[in-house]
Tab-separated table of C-alpha atoms and ligand atoms in Angstrom:
chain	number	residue	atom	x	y	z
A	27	UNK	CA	19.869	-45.718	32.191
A	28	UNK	CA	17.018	-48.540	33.368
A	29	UNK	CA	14.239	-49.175	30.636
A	30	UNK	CA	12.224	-48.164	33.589
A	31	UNK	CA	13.416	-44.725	33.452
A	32	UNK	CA	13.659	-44.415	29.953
A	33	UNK	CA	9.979	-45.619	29.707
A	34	UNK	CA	9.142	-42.730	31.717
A	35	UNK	CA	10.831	-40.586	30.299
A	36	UNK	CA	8.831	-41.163	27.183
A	37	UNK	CA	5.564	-40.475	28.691
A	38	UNK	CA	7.211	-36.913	29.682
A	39	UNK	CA	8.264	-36.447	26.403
A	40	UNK	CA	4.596	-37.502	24.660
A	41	UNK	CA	3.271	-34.797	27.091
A	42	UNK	CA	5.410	-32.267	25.669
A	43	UNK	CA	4.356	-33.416	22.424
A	44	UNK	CA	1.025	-32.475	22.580
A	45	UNK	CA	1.501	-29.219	24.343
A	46	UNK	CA	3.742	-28.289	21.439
A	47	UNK	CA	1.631	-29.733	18.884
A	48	UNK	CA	-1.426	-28.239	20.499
A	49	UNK	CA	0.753	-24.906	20.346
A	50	UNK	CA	1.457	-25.081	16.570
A	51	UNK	CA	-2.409	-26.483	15.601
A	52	UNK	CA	-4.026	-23.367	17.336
A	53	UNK	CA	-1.370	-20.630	15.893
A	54	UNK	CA	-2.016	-22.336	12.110
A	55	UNK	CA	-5.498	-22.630	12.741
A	56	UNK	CA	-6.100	-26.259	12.972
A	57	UNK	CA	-8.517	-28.461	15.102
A	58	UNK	CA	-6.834	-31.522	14.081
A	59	UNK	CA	-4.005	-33.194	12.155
A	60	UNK	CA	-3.660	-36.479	11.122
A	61	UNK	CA	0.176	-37.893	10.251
A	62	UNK	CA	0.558	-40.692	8.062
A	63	UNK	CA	3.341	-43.190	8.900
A	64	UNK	CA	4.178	-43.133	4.990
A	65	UNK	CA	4.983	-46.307	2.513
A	66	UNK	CA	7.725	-47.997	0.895
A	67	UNK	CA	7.275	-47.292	-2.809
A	68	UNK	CA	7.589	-49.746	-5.371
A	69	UNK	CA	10.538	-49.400	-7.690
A	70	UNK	CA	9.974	-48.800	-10.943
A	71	UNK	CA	8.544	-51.439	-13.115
A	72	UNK	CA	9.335	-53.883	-10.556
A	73	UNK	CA	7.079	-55.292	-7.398
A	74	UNK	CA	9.934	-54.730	-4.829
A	75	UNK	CA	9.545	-51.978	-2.678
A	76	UNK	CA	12.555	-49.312	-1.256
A	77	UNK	CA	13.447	-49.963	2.335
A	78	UNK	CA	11.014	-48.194	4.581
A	79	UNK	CA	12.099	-46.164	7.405
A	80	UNK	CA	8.863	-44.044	8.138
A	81	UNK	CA	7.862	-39.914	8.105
A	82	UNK	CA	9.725	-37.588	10.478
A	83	UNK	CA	6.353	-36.745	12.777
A	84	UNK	CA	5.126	-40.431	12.965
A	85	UNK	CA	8.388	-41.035	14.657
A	86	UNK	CA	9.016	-38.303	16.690
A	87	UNK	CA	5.557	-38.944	18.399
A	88	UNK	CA	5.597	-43.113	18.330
A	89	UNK	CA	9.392	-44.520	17.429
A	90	UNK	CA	8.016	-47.151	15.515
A	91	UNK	CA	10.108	-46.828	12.115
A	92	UNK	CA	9.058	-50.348	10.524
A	93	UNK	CA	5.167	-49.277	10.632
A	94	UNK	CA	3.438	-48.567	7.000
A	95	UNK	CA	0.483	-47.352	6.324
A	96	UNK	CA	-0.622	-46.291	9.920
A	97	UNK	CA	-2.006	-43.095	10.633
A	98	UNK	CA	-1.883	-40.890	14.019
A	99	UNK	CA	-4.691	-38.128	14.986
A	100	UNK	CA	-3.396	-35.712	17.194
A	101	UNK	CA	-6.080	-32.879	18.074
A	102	UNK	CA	-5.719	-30.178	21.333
A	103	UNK	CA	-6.766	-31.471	24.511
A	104	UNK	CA	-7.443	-35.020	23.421
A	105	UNK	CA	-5.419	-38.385	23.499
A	106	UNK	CA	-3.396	-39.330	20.241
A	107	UNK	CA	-5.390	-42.039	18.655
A	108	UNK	CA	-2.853	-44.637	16.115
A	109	UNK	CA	-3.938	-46.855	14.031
A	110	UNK	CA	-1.252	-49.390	13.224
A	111	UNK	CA	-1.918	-51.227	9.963
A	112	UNK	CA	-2.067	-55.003	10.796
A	113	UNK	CA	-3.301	-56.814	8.165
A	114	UNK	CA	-3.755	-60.837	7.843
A	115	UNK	CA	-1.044	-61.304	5.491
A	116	UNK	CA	0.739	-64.597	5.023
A	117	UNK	CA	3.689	-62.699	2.643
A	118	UNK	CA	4.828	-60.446	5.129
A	119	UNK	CA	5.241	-60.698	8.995
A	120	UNK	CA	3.065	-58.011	10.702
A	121	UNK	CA	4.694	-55.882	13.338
A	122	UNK	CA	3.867	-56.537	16.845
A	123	UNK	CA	4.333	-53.606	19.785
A	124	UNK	CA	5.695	-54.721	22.838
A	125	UNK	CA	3.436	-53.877	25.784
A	126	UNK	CA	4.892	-50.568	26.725
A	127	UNK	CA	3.621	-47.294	28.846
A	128	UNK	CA	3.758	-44.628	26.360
A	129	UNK	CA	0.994	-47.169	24.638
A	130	UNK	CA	-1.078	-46.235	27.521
A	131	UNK	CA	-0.686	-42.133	26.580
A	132	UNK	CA	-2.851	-42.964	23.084
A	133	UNK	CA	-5.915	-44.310	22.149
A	134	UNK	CA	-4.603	-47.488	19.747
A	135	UNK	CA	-6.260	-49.331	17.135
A	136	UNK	CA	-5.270	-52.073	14.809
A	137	UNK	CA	-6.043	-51.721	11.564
A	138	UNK	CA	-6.342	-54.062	7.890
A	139	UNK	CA	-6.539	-50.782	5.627
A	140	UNK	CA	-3.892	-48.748	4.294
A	141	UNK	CA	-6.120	-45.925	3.519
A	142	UNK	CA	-6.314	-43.496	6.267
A	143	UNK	CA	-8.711	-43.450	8.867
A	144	UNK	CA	-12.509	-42.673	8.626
A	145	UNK	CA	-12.740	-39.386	11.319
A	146	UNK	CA	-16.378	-39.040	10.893
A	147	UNK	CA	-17.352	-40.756	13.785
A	148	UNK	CA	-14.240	-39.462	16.121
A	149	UNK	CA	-14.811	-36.963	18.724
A	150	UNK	CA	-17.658	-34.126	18.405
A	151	UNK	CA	-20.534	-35.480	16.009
A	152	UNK	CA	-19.452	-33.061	13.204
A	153	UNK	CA	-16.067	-35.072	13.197
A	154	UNK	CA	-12.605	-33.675	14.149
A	155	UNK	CA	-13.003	-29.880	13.015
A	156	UNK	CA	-10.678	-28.035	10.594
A	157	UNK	CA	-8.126	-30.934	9.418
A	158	UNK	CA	-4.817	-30.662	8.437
A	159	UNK	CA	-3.100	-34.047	6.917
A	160	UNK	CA	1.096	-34.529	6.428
A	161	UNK	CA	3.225	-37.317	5.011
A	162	UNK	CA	3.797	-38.171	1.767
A	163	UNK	CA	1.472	-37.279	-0.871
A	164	UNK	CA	1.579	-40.721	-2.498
A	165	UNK	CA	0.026	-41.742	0.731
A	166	UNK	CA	-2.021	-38.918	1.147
A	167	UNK	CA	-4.609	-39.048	-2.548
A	168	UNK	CA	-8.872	-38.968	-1.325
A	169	UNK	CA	-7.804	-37.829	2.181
A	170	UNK	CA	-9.766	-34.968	3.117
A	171	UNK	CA	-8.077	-31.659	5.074
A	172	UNK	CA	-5.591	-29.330	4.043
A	173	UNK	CA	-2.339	-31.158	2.590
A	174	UNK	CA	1.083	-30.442	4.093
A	175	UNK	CA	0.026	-26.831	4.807
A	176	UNK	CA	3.590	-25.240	4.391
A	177	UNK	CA	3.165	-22.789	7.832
A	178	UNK	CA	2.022	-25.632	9.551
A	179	UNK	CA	4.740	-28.295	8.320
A	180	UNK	CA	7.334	-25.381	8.956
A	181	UNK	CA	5.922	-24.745	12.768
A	182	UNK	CA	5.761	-28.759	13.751
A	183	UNK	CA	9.550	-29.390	12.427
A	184	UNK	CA	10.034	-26.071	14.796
A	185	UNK	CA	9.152	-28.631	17.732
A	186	UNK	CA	12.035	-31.573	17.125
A	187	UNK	CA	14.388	-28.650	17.277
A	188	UNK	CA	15.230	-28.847	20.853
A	189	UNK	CA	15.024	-32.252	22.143
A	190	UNK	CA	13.052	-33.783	25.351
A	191	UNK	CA	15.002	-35.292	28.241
A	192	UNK	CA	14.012	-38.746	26.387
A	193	UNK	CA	15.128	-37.942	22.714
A	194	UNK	CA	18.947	-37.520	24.778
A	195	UNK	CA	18.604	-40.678	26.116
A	196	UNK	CA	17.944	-41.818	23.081
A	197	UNK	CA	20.753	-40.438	21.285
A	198	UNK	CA	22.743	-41.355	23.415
A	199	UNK	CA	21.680	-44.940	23.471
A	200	UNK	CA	22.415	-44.887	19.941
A	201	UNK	CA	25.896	-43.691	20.156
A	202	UNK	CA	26.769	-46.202	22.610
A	203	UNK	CA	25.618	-49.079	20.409
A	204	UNK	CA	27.486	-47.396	17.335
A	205	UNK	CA	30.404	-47.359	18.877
A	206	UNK	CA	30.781	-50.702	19.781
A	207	UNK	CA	30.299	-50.955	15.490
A	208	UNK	CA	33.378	-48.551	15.147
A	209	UNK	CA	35.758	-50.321	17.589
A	210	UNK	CA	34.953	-53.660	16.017
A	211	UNK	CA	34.850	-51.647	12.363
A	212	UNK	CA	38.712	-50.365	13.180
A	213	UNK	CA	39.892	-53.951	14.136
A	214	UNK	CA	38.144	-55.575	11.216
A	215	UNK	CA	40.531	-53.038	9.483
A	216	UNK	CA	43.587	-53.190	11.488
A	217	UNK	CA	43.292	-57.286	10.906
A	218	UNK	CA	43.499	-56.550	7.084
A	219	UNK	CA	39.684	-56.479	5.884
A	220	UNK	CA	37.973	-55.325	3.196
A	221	UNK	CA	35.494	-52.416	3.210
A	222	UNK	CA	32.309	-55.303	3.302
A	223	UNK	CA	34.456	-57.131	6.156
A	224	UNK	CA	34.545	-53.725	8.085
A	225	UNK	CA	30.968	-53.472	7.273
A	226	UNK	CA	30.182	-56.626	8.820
A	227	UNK	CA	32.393	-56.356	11.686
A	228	UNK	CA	30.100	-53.102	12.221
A	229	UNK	CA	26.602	-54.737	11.756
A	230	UNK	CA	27.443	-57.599	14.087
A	231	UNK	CA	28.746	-55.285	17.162
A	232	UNK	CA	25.591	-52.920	16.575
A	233	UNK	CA	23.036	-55.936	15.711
A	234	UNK	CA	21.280	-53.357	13.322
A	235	UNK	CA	21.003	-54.314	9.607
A	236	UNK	CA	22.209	-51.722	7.392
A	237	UNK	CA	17.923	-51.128	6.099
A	238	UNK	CA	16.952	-50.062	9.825
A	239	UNK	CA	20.367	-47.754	10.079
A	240	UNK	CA	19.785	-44.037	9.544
A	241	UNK	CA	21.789	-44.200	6.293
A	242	UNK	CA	24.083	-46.070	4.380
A	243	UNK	CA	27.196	-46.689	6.211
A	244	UNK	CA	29.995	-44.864	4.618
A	245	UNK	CA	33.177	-47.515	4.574
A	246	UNK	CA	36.222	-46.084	2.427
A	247	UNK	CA	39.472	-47.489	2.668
A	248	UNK	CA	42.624	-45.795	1.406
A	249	UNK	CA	41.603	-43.209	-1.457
A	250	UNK	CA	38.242	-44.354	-1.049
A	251	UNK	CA	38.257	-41.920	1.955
A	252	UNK	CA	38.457	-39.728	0.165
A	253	UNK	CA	35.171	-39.421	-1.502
A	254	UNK	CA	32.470	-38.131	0.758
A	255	UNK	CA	29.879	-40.137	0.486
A	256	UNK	CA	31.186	-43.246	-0.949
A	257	UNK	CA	28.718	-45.856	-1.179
A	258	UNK	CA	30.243	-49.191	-2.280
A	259	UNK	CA	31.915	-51.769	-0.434
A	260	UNK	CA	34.620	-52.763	-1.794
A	261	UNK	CA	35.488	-57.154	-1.308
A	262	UNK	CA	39.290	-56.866	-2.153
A	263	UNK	CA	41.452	-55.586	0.663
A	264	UNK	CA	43.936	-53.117	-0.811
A	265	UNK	CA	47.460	-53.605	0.290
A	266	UNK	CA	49.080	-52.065	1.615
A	267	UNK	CA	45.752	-51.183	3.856
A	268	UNK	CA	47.127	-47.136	4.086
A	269	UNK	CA	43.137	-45.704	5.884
A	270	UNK	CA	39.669	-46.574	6.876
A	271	UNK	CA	37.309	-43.916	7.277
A	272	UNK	CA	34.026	-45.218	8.651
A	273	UNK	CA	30.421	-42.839	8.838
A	274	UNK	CA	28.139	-45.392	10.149
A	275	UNK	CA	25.207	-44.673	13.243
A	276	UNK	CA	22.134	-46.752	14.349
A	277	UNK	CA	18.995	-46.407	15.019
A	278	UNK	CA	17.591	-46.916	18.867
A	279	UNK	CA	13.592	-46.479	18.997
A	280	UNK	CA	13.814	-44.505	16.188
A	281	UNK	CA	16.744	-41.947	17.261
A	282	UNK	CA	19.914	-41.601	14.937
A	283	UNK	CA	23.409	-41.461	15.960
A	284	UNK	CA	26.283	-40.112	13.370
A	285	UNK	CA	29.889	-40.931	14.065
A	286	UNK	CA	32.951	-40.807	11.700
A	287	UNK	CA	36.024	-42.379	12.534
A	288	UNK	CA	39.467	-42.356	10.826
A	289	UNK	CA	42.143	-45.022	11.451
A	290	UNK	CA	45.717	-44.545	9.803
A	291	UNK	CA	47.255	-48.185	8.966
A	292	UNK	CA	50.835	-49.267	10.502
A	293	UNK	CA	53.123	-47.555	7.764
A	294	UNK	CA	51.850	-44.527	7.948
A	295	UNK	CA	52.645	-42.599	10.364
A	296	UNK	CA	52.693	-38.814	8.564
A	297	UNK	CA	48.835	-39.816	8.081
A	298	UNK	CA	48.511	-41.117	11.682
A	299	UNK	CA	49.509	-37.488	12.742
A	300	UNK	CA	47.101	-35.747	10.565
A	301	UNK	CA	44.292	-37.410	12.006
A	302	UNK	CA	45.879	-36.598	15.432
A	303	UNK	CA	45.967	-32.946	15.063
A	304	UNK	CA	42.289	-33.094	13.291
A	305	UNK	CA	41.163	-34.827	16.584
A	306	UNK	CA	42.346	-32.250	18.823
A	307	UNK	CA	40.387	-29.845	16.154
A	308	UNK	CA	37.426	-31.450	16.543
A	309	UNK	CA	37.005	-31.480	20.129
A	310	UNK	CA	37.992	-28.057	20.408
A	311	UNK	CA	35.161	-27.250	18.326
A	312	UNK	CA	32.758	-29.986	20.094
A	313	UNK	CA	33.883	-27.857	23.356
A	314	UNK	CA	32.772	-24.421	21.507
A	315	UNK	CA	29.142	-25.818	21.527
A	316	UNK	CA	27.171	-23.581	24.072
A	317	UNK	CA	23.866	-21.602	24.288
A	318	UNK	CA	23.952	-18.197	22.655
A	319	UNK	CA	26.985	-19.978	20.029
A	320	UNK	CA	26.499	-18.823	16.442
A	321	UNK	CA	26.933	-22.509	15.035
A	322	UNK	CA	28.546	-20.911	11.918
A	323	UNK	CA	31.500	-19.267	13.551
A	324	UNK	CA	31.998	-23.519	14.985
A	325	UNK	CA	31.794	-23.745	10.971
A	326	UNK	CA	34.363	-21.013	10.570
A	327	UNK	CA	36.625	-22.129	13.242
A	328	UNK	CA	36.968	-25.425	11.624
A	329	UNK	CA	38.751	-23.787	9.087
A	330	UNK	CA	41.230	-21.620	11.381
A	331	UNK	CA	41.944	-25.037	12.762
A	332	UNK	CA	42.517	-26.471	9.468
A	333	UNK	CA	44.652	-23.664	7.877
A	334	UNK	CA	47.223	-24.370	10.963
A	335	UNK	CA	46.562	-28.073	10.383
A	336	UNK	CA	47.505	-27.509	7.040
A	337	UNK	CA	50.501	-25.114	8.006
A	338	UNK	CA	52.083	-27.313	10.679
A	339	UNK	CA	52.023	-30.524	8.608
A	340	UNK	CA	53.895	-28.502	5.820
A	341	UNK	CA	50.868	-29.321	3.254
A	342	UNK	CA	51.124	-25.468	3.154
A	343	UNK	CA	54.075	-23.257	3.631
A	344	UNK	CA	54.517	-19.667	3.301
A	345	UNK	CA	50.835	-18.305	3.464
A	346	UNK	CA	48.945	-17.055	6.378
A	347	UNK	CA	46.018	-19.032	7.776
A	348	UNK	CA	43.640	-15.867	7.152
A	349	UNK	CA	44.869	-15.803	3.518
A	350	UNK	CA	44.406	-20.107	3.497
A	351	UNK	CA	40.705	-19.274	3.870
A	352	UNK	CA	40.391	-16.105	1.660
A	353	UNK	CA	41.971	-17.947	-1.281
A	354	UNK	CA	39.780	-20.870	-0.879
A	355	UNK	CA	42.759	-23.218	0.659
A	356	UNK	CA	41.043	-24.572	3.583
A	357	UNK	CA	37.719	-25.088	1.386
A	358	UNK	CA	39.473	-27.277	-0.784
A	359	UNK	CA	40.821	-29.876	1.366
A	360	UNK	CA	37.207	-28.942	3.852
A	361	UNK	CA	34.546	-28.808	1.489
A	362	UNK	CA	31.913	-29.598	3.549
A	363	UNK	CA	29.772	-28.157	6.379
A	364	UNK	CA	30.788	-28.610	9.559
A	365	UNK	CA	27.235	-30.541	10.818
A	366	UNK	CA	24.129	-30.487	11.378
A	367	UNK	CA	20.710	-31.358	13.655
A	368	UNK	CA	20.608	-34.691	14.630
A	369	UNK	CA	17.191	-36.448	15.552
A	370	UNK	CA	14.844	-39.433	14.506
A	371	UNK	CA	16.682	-38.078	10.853
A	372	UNK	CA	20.035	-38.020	10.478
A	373	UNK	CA	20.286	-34.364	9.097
A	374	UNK	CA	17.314	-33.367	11.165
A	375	UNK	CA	14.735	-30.747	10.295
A	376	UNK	CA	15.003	-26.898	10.815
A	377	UNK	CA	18.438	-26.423	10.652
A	378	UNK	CA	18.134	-23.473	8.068
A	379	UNK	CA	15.879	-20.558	8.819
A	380	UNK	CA	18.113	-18.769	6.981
A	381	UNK	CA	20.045	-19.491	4.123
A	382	UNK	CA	23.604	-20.692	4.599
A	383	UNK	CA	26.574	-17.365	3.800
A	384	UNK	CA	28.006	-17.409	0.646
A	385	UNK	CA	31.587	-18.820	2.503
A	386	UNK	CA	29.929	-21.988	3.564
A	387	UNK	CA	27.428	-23.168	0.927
A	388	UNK	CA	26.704	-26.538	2.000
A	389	UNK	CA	26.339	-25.862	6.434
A	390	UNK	CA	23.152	-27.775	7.415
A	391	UNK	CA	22.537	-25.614	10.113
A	392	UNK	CA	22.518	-21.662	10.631
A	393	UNK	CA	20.998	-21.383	13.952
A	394	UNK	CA	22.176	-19.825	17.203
A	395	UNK	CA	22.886	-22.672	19.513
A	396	UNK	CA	20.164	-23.083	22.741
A	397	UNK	CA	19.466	-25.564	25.179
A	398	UNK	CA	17.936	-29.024	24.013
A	399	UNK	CA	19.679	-28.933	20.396
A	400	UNK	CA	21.546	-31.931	19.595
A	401	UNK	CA	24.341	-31.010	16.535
A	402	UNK	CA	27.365	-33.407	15.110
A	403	UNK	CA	30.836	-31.683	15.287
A	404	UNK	CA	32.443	-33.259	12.126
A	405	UNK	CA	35.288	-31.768	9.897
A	406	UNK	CA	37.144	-33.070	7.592
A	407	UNK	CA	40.569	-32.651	5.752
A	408	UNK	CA	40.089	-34.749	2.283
A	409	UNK	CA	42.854	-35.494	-0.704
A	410	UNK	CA	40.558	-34.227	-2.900
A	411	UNK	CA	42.046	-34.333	-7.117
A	412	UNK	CA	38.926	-32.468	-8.386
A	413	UNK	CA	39.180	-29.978	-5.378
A	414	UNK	CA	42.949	-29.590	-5.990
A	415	UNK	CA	43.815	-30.019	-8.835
A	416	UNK	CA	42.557	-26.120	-9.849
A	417	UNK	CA	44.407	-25.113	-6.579
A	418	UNK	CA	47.258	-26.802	-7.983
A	419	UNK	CA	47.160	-24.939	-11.468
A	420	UNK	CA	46.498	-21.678	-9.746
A	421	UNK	CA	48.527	-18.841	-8.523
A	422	UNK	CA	48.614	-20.346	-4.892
A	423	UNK	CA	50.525	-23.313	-6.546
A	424	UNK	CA	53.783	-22.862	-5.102
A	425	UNK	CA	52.597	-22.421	-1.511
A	426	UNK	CA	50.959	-26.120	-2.001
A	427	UNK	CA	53.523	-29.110	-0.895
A	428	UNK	CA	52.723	-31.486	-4.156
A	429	UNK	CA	54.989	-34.243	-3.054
A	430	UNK	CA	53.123	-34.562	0.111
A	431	UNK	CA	49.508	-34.079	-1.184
A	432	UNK	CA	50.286	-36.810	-3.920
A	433	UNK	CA	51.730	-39.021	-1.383
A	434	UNK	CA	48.865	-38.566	0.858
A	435	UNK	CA	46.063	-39.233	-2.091
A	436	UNK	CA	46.417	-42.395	-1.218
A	437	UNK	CA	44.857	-42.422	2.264
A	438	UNK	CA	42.022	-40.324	1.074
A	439	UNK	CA	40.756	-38.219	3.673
A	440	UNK	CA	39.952	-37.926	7.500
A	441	UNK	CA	36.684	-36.694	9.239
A	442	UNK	CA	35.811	-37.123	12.780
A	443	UNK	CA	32.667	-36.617	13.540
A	444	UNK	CA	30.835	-36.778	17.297
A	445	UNK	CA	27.265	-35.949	18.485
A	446	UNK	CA	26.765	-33.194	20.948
A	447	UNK	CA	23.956	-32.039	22.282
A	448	UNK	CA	23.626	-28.015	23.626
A	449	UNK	CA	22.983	-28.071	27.499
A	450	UNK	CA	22.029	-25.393	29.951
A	451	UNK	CA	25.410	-23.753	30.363
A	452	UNK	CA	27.826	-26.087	27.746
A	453	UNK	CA	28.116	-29.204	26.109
A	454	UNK	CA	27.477	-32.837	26.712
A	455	UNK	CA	29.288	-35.203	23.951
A	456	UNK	CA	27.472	-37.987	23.375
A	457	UNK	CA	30.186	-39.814	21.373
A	458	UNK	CA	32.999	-39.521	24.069
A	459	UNK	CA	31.101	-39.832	27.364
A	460	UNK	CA	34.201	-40.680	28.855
A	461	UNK	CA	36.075	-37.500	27.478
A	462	UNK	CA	37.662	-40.295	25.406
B	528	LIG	N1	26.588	-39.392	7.643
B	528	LIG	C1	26.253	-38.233	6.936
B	528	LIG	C2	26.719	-37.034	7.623
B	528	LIG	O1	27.662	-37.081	8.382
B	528	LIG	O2	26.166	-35.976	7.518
B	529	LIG	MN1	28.227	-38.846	9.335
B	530	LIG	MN1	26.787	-35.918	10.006
């Protein structure tokens, strides 16, 4: 898509802003709210400061993730006024905003304090009216207003839920840059490199440095895959080089893409056909996602898919998929959920009105699917030794193929993981735009 029509696109989407802000403000009761950008704190006995990435509202209205200590007034009827903290600092570089239109949709002002904003002299002569005031409450100390009213806070992460025609864009913008990370990520691997090679093969294809990506990259190689979350990168290619399983997204003007990739390595070819049959799992799930879809039965299908994963690659033999689940099978080689929102945060905001079932304790996401959602599709099938070993020691022991799972602890674990977003009547995957 031209900038052009991205640009506009943005000035549609600050116009639905404010209706739905205006919305939320008049059913809570509010004439105003101010939103504070947030700031890096310091670590602890130290004077350097946690990477900054900025609060949920400040971005879904402006983009601008890099911008401390600014402040946004958004009241019914009247334009957004930001004031972007600027100070004359010789330490630090200060942020400058490319001239663009959505600029033109608020009132902005540069500003040399981080406190927030006097509102006294803004709008009517009594100042702005009944004030509410979100971000972080280390930002937030002398600021008059009501603090992160919980109804309020509850009813503006209500409006990221379905996205604009510009928050698409922008996820999809993001996915296309990530992927050109993962392709380089699985050559870096396929040419024999380390987890920290992969992970610069991935920052130099995205041009993002790891502090302006959504979250740590996830990089495991071999059993390293296996852990869900693993966080190091290792400098010592392991040999032989059995997996890579890379998590890794970007950030484009604030919006986060999400993708997991597995790769098997060349002598490995039982592993190679795990990941197969996941893949065809996945996107039968990813082509599940529709308006009126319970996401949890996406959640549950995941592990109908995965019990005759399990069954066909003779990890399992002689127990029905429906008793794989009941016995808590499928849970341990799947122990996560199967996604989650996706917006300017990575697990985005008012995924849970209600509590996730007892059978899925850690889904993200319990809503019925509709229009303008944007979800990932990621399961997983892990190697798991604290997950299996009890399975192992239990009465479903001898259904379990031992050899197999030990051999295959050494490749760790697979997820695949795509972005979709709900459309009128389907789907639209963001991560395979070419049905790739
Ligand atoms: N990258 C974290 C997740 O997939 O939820
Ligand atoms: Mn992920
Ligand atoms: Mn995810």
């Amino acid at each position: 898509m031209p900038d052009t029509e991205l640009l506009s696109l943005q000035t549609d989407h600050l116009r639905i802003l404010q209706q739905r802000y205006q919305q939320a403000l008049e059913a809570e009761g509010y004439d105003a709210l101010l939103i504070s950008s947030g700031a890096a704190p310091l670590r602890y006995g130290d004077d350097q400061a946690w990477h900054f990435q900025g609060y949920g509202p400040f971005l879904h209205w402006t983009g601008l993730t890099g911008q401390e200590h600014s402040w946004l007034l958004i009241r019914p009827g009247e334009r957004p006024v930001l004031w972007l903290y600027q100070p004359v600092d010789f330490w630090h570089a200060t942020p400058e905003l490319p001239g663009e239109p959505w600029q033109e949709s608020m009132e902005i002002q540069a500003s040399e304090r981080t406190e927030a904003p006097a509102l006294g002299d803004i709008g009517k002569k009594e100042g702005v009216g009944k004030l509410a005031v979100i971000g972080d409450p280390a930002c937030l100390s002398g600021v008059g207003g009501d603090h992160n009213p919980p109804a309020l806070l509850a009813a503006l992460d209500e409006t990221r839920v379905h996205k604009t025609r510009y928050e698409v864009a922008c996820l999809a913008r993001a996915n296309s840059i990530a992927l050109d990370g993962h392709r380089a990520a699985r050559e870096a691997f396929l040419a024999g490199g380390s987890e920290f090679e992969v992970n610069l093969a991935y920052q130099r294809a995205t041009g993002q440095r790891e502090a302006d990506a959504p979250y740590h990259s996830i990089i495991g190689i071999n059993e390293h895959a296996g852990t869900l979350h693993y966080q190091y990168y290792g400098s010592d290619a392991p040999k032989p080089p059995r997996s890579l399983l890379i998590d890794a997204g970007v950030r484009f003007r604030g919006y986060c893409s999400d993708i997991t990739r597995t790769t098997a390595g060349p002598s490995d070819p039982r592993f190679a056909a795990l990941i197969h049959g996941l893949d065809q799992i996945q996107q039968r799930l990813c082509s599940m996602v529709a308006p009126g879809v319970e996401y949890i039965d996406i959640h549950r299908k995941a592990h109908q898919g995965i019990a005759a994963l399990l069954s066909a690659s003779d990890l399992v033999t002689g127990l029905d998929d429906e008793a794989m689940i009941t016995e808590g099978v499928t849970r341990a080689f799947f122990p996560h959920g199967v996604g989650h929102l996706l917006g300017v945060q990575v697990h985005d905001v008012a995924g849970k009105p209600t509590p996730p079932p007892a059978d899925a304790p850690f889904l993200r996401l319990t809503r019925t699917l509709e229009p303008g959602m944007v979800v990932t599709i990621e399961p997983g099938l892990y190697f798991i030794p604290s997950l299996l070993e009890p399975l192992l020691a239990g009465p479903v022991a001898k259904h379990l193929n031992q050899p197999l799972i030990t051999e295959l602890q050494g490749c760790g674990g697979i997820r695949i993981e795509d972005n979709v977003v709900v459309t009128d009547t389907g789907f639209r995957n963001l991560t395979r735009p070419d049905g790739a």
